[in-house]
Amino acid sequence: MDYQLLEVENGKPIKMWTQDVPVEDEAREQLINTARMPFIYRHLAVMPDVHLGKGSTIGSVIPTQGAIIPAAVGVDIGCGMMAACTTLLASDLPDNLHALRTAIERAVPHGRTVGRGRRDEGSWDTPPETVDAMWAGLLEGFTRITDRHPCLKNTNNRKHLGTLGTGNHFIEVCLDEADRVWFMLHSGSRGVGNAIGNHFIGLAQKDMQQHIAKLPNRDLAYFAEGSQHFDDYVEAVGWAQDFARRNRLLMMQNVIAAARGVIAQPFSASVEAVNCHHNYVQRETHFGAEVLVTRKGAVSAQKGELGIIPGSMGARSFIVRGLGNEESFCSCSHGAGRTMSRNEARRRFTVADQERATAHVECRKDADVIDEIPMAYKDIDAVMHAQRELVEVVHTLHQVVCVKG
C-alpha cells in the first residue's frame, strides 16, 4: 500500500498518504473524530500536508452520504489556485524586479485595513467596469440566497471581487524548468465566502442544539440531506465557489495587464493549469456510489486532470497531473501544509530569518509576514514524494516575485 491505514473504533478507517511527513497528534485526533461521524462513506483520505484545522483537519478528503458538515468545508469557501504560462523567458524580465512587484500590488487590492471610518485597503473603493461585469453574472444567485438569508446581504461581496486578501494568499511570478515565466495566484471567496461559511456553521449548530453534546466536537454539526438548510447551504456554497473562481480570473487578468506595463517584451499568456479549488464540496461518483466529497485543503486529481500544488514563499511549486487514484477519492494535497501556528512562527522567527529564507525572491520582508516564513511549512519535496501515487509532476516552478496580503 502507498498509504498508512489507521483503523478507528466505532468509525470508518483513515487512509493517510503521509510517508516520512510529520503529522501532529492533535490532527490525528481531529481526523478520528470526523471518521466517527455516522454518514462517512467508506473511509477518510488524508493528504501529506495534513494539519489541525477548525472543525475538520486541513489536508483531508471527507466523503459523505446524506449529510454535509459546513465547518469541514470551512469559511474560505472555494479557496484555490490559478496559474498562467506566458511566452516570456527569464531573460525578458527586468534585472530589478521591484517595479514588477509594485505594479502588481497597485493592480490588485490586497491586505486588510481595520478601523472605523477607514476604507479597507484590501477592497475596491470604486470597482472597475471589469469587476461590475463579472458581478453581474453573480448577482441573480446572490439575490436568491440573500432573500432567504438577509444577514448575508451587507457583506464584503462586490467590492471584494478581484482582490487577494491576507494570510497565505499570494500572487507570484515564477520560472519553470525551461525558464518560462508563469503567473500564479492563490485566493478564494473573500469576505462574502467567510460570511456564508460562518452563517451556515452557526445554523448547523443551532439546528443540532439538542444533540450537539453527543458530537465529538461542536464544529462537526451537520445538515441532513432533505432539510431546508441543507439545500440552502449547497446553493450558497456553490455560489461562493463560483465567486472564488471568478475572483481568481479577474486578478489574473489584472496581473497580466500590470506586467505588460513593466516588461518591454510583448507576450501572451494562457491558462495551462486549471483554475482549481482546494476548499470546497461537490457531488461525485466513487466506488459506484454518488457521494458528497468535501476537500478541505485538497485538490481534485482525476486521471489526466491538471492541478497546482504550491510550496511556501521560499520553496518550489508544482503543476501536476492527476493519476486518478480511487483510494484517495482522486485527490492530492493543496500545498506543503503548516508545521506550526502563525503565532508560533511569529514567536520563533525574526525579520532577519525571513530575509535569509527569501533572499532569492522579490517580496516583502517585514514583521507582518513572518507568519508565512518558509520554515513554518513542511518540506514540499517530502510532501510530493508521499503522494507520488496520486499525481505526476508536469512543471516545477521557482518563484522570483511574491506579493502577500
XYZ file of C-alpha atoms in Angstrom:
405
model
C 0.000 0.000 0.000
C 1.172 3.527 -0.730
C -0.765 4.840 2.289
C -0.867 4.214 6.035
C -4.088 2.709 7.379
C -5.478 3.967 10.667
C -8.376 1.881 11.990
C -10.925 3.819 14.044
C -13.031 2.215 16.745
C -16.721 2.913 16.080
C -15.820 4.720 12.873
C -14.590 4.398 9.339
C -10.896 3.763 8.589
C -8.486 6.562 7.690
C -6.066 6.212 4.768
C -3.082 8.548 5.090
C -0.614 9.455 2.337
C 1.890 10.769 4.886
C 5.019 8.637 4.486
C 8.021 10.464 6.033
C 5.896 13.581 6.666
C 5.167 14.620 10.278
C 1.542 14.571 11.459
C 0.684 16.314 14.741
C -1.187 14.339 17.396
C -3.981 16.945 17.505
C -4.580 16.478 13.776
C -4.818 12.680 14.212
C -7.367 13.148 16.991
C -9.384 15.509 14.817
C -9.346 13.004 11.954
C -10.550 10.246 14.275
C -13.441 12.441 15.457
C -14.505 13.062 11.861
C -14.185 9.373 10.945
C -16.694 8.549 13.698
C -19.479 10.565 12.106
C -22.175 8.082 11.018
C -22.513 9.272 7.419
C -18.840 8.978 6.334
C -18.626 6.889 3.161
C -16.017 4.064 3.148
C -13.017 5.957 4.604
C -11.319 9.324 5.043
C -8.411 10.142 2.729
C -5.623 12.227 4.264
C -3.104 14.183 2.227
C 0.575 14.708 3.215
C 0.063 18.412 4.001
C -2.397 17.496 6.780
C -2.559 19.736 9.850
C -5.013 20.871 12.502
C -7.935 22.975 11.285
C -11.228 24.394 12.532
C -13.869 21.698 12.668
C -12.042 19.253 10.415
C -8.423 18.712 9.516
C -6.837 20.689 6.690
C -5.488 18.284 4.103
C -8.390 15.832 4.363
C -10.930 14.429 1.915
C -14.286 13.720 3.556
C -16.831 11.685 1.553
C -20.355 11.705 2.972
C -23.787 10.355 2.133
C -26.950 12.002 3.384
C -25.276 14.859 5.260
C -22.825 17.712 4.923
C -20.596 19.405 7.551
C -20.271 23.176 6.907
C -17.188 23.539 9.136
C -15.459 20.796 7.146
C -15.746 22.970 4.055
C -14.646 25.914 6.184
C -15.042 29.657 5.798
C -12.604 30.270 2.927
C -15.048 28.619 0.543
C -13.648 27.969 -2.927
C -10.120 28.959 -1.957
C -7.782 27.706 -4.632
C -5.124 28.362 -7.241
C -4.735 29.665 -10.766
C -1.646 29.645 -12.977
C -0.898 31.056 -16.415
C 2.101 30.152 -18.535
C 3.418 33.002 -20.704
C 5.590 33.273 -23.798
C 8.146 35.211 -21.741
C 11.519 33.804 -20.723
C 13.538 34.687 -17.636
C 15.815 36.819 -19.827
C 12.796 39.006 -20.730
C 12.271 40.077 -17.126
C 13.845 43.312 -15.897
C 17.032 42.954 -13.838
C 15.365 44.705 -10.917
C 12.033 43.017 -10.125
C 10.859 45.581 -7.576
C 8.971 47.572 -10.207
C 7.135 44.428 -11.318
C 6.122 43.625 -7.748
C 4.848 47.153 -7.061
C 2.926 47.193 -10.365
C 1.122 44.007 -9.339
C 0.458 45.419 -5.859
C -1.115 48.529 -7.434
C -3.252 46.446 -9.815
C -4.727 44.051 -7.246
C -6.105 45.232 -3.883
C -4.529 43.151 -1.115
C -4.148 43.086 2.658
C -6.700 44.454 5.079
C -7.250 47.718 6.936
C -9.283 47.509 10.128
C -10.778 50.538 11.846
C -13.972 52.559 11.983
C -14.286 55.035 9.131
C -11.256 53.684 7.274
C -11.547 52.145 3.836
C -10.288 48.577 3.702
C -7.160 48.670 1.512
C -7.964 45.092 0.506
C -11.182 46.117 -1.268
C -12.066 48.363 -4.177
C -13.108 51.936 -3.436
C -14.991 52.084 -6.745
C -14.866 48.726 -8.538
C -13.737 48.975 -12.187
C -16.049 48.042 -15.046
C -14.497 44.579 -15.357
C -15.496 43.827 -11.757
C -19.050 45.109 -12.270
C -19.379 42.992 -15.420
C -18.253 39.886 -13.507
C -20.521 40.743 -10.552
C -23.488 40.951 -12.914
C -23.098 37.216 -13.543
C -23.205 36.544 -9.785
C -25.968 38.935 -8.751
C -29.018 36.768 -9.520
C -27.723 33.876 -7.414
C -26.665 36.229 -4.618
C -30.130 37.829 -4.539
C -31.784 34.419 -4.326
C -29.555 33.433 -1.371
C -29.945 36.737 0.494
C -33.727 36.729 0.067
C -33.728 33.654 2.327
C -30.760 34.724 4.470
C -30.865 38.564 4.649
C -27.912 38.759 7.052
C -25.608 37.886 4.138
C -26.626 40.904 2.068
C -24.472 43.572 3.756
C -21.205 41.705 3.414
C -17.989 42.371 1.515
C -19.090 40.978 -1.841
C -18.905 43.159 -4.987
C -16.050 45.298 -3.578
C -14.002 42.171 -2.787
C -14.348 40.632 -6.268
C -10.923 40.667 -7.923
C -8.983 41.136 -4.658
C -6.378 38.976 -2.920
C -6.955 39.026 0.828
C -4.474 38.196 3.592
C -2.811 35.220 5.284
C -1.414 32.602 2.935
C -2.994 34.156 -0.163
C -0.425 35.339 -2.687
C 0.439 36.329 -6.244
C 3.725 35.068 -7.683
C 5.878 35.383 -10.760
C 7.645 32.062 -11.293
C 10.107 30.368 -13.633
C 9.698 26.763 -14.746
C 12.330 24.188 -15.687
C 12.633 25.721 -19.184
C 12.962 29.277 -17.786
C 9.471 30.185 -18.989
C 7.655 32.829 -16.942
C 4.439 31.909 -15.135
C 1.970 33.977 -13.139
C 0.369 32.126 -10.242
C -2.098 33.200 -7.569
C -3.950 31.839 -4.560
C -7.225 33.210 -3.166
C -10.871 32.359 -2.549
C -14.322 33.827 -1.978
C -13.108 36.639 0.289
C -15.442 38.361 2.770
C -18.701 37.068 1.382
C -17.491 33.459 1.430
C -16.345 33.891 5.016
C -19.760 35.265 5.968
C -21.562 32.380 4.223
C -19.337 29.814 5.933
C -19.756 31.254 9.416
C -23.501 31.777 8.979
C -24.171 28.170 7.998
C -21.792 26.744 10.610
C -23.851 28.641 13.184
C -27.120 27.405 11.669
C -25.923 23.793 11.767
C -25.017 24.144 15.445
C -28.369 25.768 16.194
C -30.306 23.088 14.284
C -28.489 20.394 16.277
C -28.751 22.179 19.624
C -30.438 19.234 21.326
C -27.887 16.738 20.014
C -24.689 18.786 19.806
C -23.351 17.472 23.133
C -23.219 13.993 21.597
C -20.890 15.126 18.791
C -17.120 14.638 19.162
C -16.817 18.380 18.502
C -19.487 21.054 18.073
C -17.842 22.117 14.795
C -18.880 18.747 13.348
C -22.516 19.910 13.393
C -24.133 18.955 10.090
C -27.176 19.359 7.870
C -29.109 16.221 6.947
C -29.932 15.881 3.273
C -33.518 16.871 2.570
C -33.622 19.626 5.172
C -34.147 23.237 4.099
C -30.814 24.379 5.429
C -29.048 21.551 3.590
C -30.428 22.756 0.268
C -29.764 26.402 1.125
C -26.170 25.610 2.078
C -25.490 23.592 -1.066
C -26.747 26.506 -3.154
C -24.795 29.114 -1.170
C -21.546 27.148 -1.137
C -21.838 26.546 -4.878
C -22.305 30.274 -5.418
C -19.289 31.099 -3.240
C -17.176 28.630 -5.205
C -18.220 30.392 -8.420
C -17.324 33.756 -6.830
C -13.875 32.380 -5.930
C -13.233 31.105 -9.454
C -14.236 34.452 -10.964
C -12.189 36.283 -8.327
C -9.030 34.479 -9.441
C -9.828 35.063 -13.102
C -10.162 38.820 -12.564
C -6.942 39.015 -10.578
C -5.035 37.082 -13.234
C -6.275 39.498 -15.912
C -5.078 42.448 -13.828
C -1.718 40.826 -13.048
C -1.054 40.228 -16.742
C -2.055 43.795 -17.612
C 0.225 45.162 -14.863
C 3.141 43.067 -16.092
C 2.665 44.378 -19.632
C 3.179 47.880 -18.263
C 6.593 46.944 -16.848
C 8.005 44.275 -19.173
C 9.156 45.656 -22.520
C 8.887 42.333 -24.389
C 5.373 41.725 -25.821
C 3.892 38.438 -24.594
C 0.795 36.319 -24.432
C -0.450 34.213 -21.519
C -2.582 31.100 -21.451
C -4.007 29.226 -18.504
C -2.119 25.935 -18.553
C -3.266 24.696 -15.147
C -6.892 24.612 -14.177
C -8.455 27.302 -12.042
C -8.766 24.799 -9.203
C -10.447 24.942 -5.800
C -8.957 23.288 -2.722
C -11.607 24.215 -0.098
C -14.929 23.032 -1.458
C -17.612 20.369 -1.729
C -19.214 18.776 -4.780
C -21.146 15.669 -5.804
C -19.003 12.936 -7.346
C -19.234 9.213 -8.073
C -16.773 6.911 -6.287
C -16.787 3.137 -5.967
C -20.083 3.117 -7.874
C -21.929 5.443 -5.488
C -22.855 9.130 -5.595
C -21.274 10.940 -2.658
C -20.654 14.474 -1.458
C -16.880 14.956 -1.426
C -15.563 17.712 0.831
C -11.947 18.621 0.097
C -10.613 20.762 2.935
C -7.142 21.694 1.777
C -7.084 19.117 -1.029
C -7.241 19.251 -4.820
C -9.128 17.074 -7.280
C -6.688 14.763 -9.077
C -8.848 12.826 -11.506
C -6.837 10.931 -14.114
C -5.327 13.461 -16.534
C -6.635 16.479 -14.598
C -4.200 19.342 -14.079
C -3.758 20.938 -10.668
C -1.422 23.214 -8.710
C 0.484 22.373 -5.519
C 2.342 25.414 -4.146
C 5.212 25.293 -1.702
C 5.979 28.066 0.766
C 7.041 31.542 -0.384
C 10.669 30.409 -0.438
C 10.291 26.927 -1.944
C 9.248 25.271 -5.185
C 5.713 24.827 -6.512
C 4.353 22.235 -8.908
C 1.944 21.935 -11.797
C 0.711 18.350 -11.552
C -1.414 15.865 -13.467
C -3.785 13.609 -11.547
C -3.313 9.840 -11.639
C -6.928 9.097 -10.696
C -6.106 7.132 -7.531
C -9.539 5.999 -6.380
C -8.415 5.189 -2.837
C -7.702 8.911 -2.339
C -11.074 9.756 -3.924
C -8.936 11.102 -6.789
C -7.323 13.828 -4.673
C -3.935 15.285 -3.796
C -2.508 17.856 -1.380
C -3.176 21.581 -1.766
C 0.309 22.672 -0.726
C 3.074 21.978 1.760
C 0.990 22.332 4.930
C 1.936 24.217 8.072
C 4.080 22.722 10.815
C 3.215 25.404 13.364
C 0.632 28.066 14.071
C 1.018 31.634 12.874
C 1.553 32.822 16.440
C 4.266 30.213 16.991
C 6.029 31.331 13.797
C 5.968 34.931 14.998
C 7.425 33.874 18.357
C 10.129 31.680 16.879
C 11.443 33.676 13.918
C 12.725 37.191 13.235
C 12.753 39.569 10.293
C 16.390 38.571 9.742
C 15.275 34.926 9.416
C 12.649 35.984 6.879
C 15.227 37.943 4.876
C 17.584 34.957 4.708
C 14.845 32.481 3.787
C 13.542 34.656 0.923
C 16.820 36.181 -0.280
C 16.175 34.919 -3.827
C 12.620 36.329 -4.004
C 11.443 39.903 -4.576
C 8.883 40.155 -1.765
C 8.015 41.864 1.498
C 10.472 41.067 4.274
C 8.907 42.636 7.353
C 7.415 41.619 10.694
C 3.875 41.369 9.288
C 4.765 38.400 7.036
C 6.895 36.368 9.465
C 3.910 34.015 9.982
C 4.391 32.978 6.330
C 8.125 32.258 6.675
C 9.131 29.106 4.734
C 10.254 27.319 7.914
C 6.649 27.363 9.184
C 5.754 24.888 6.435
C 6.514 21.233 5.753
C 9.216 20.209 3.277
C 7.432 20.365 -0.083
C 9.741 17.706 -1.564
C 8.769 15.237 1.183
C 5.104 16.111 0.617
C 5.419 15.449 -3.114
C 7.219 12.138 -2.554
C 4.484 10.965 -0.170
C 1.827 11.489 -2.871
C 3.748 10.065 -5.820
C 0.887 7.610 -6.456
C -1.661 10.447 -6.581
C -0.105 12.873 -9.083
C 2.775 13.237 -11.503
C 4.766 16.457 -11.831
C 4.332 18.302 -15.136
C 6.219 21.524 -14.313
C 8.381 22.669 -11.392
C 8.143 26.383 -10.626
C 10.536 28.620 -8.658
C 9.154 31.988 -7.596
C 11.107 35.193 -8.261
C 8.381 37.649 -7.162
C 5.834 37.147 -4.370
C 3.032 39.524 -3.377
C 1.424 38.872 0.015
C -1.660 40.431 1.528
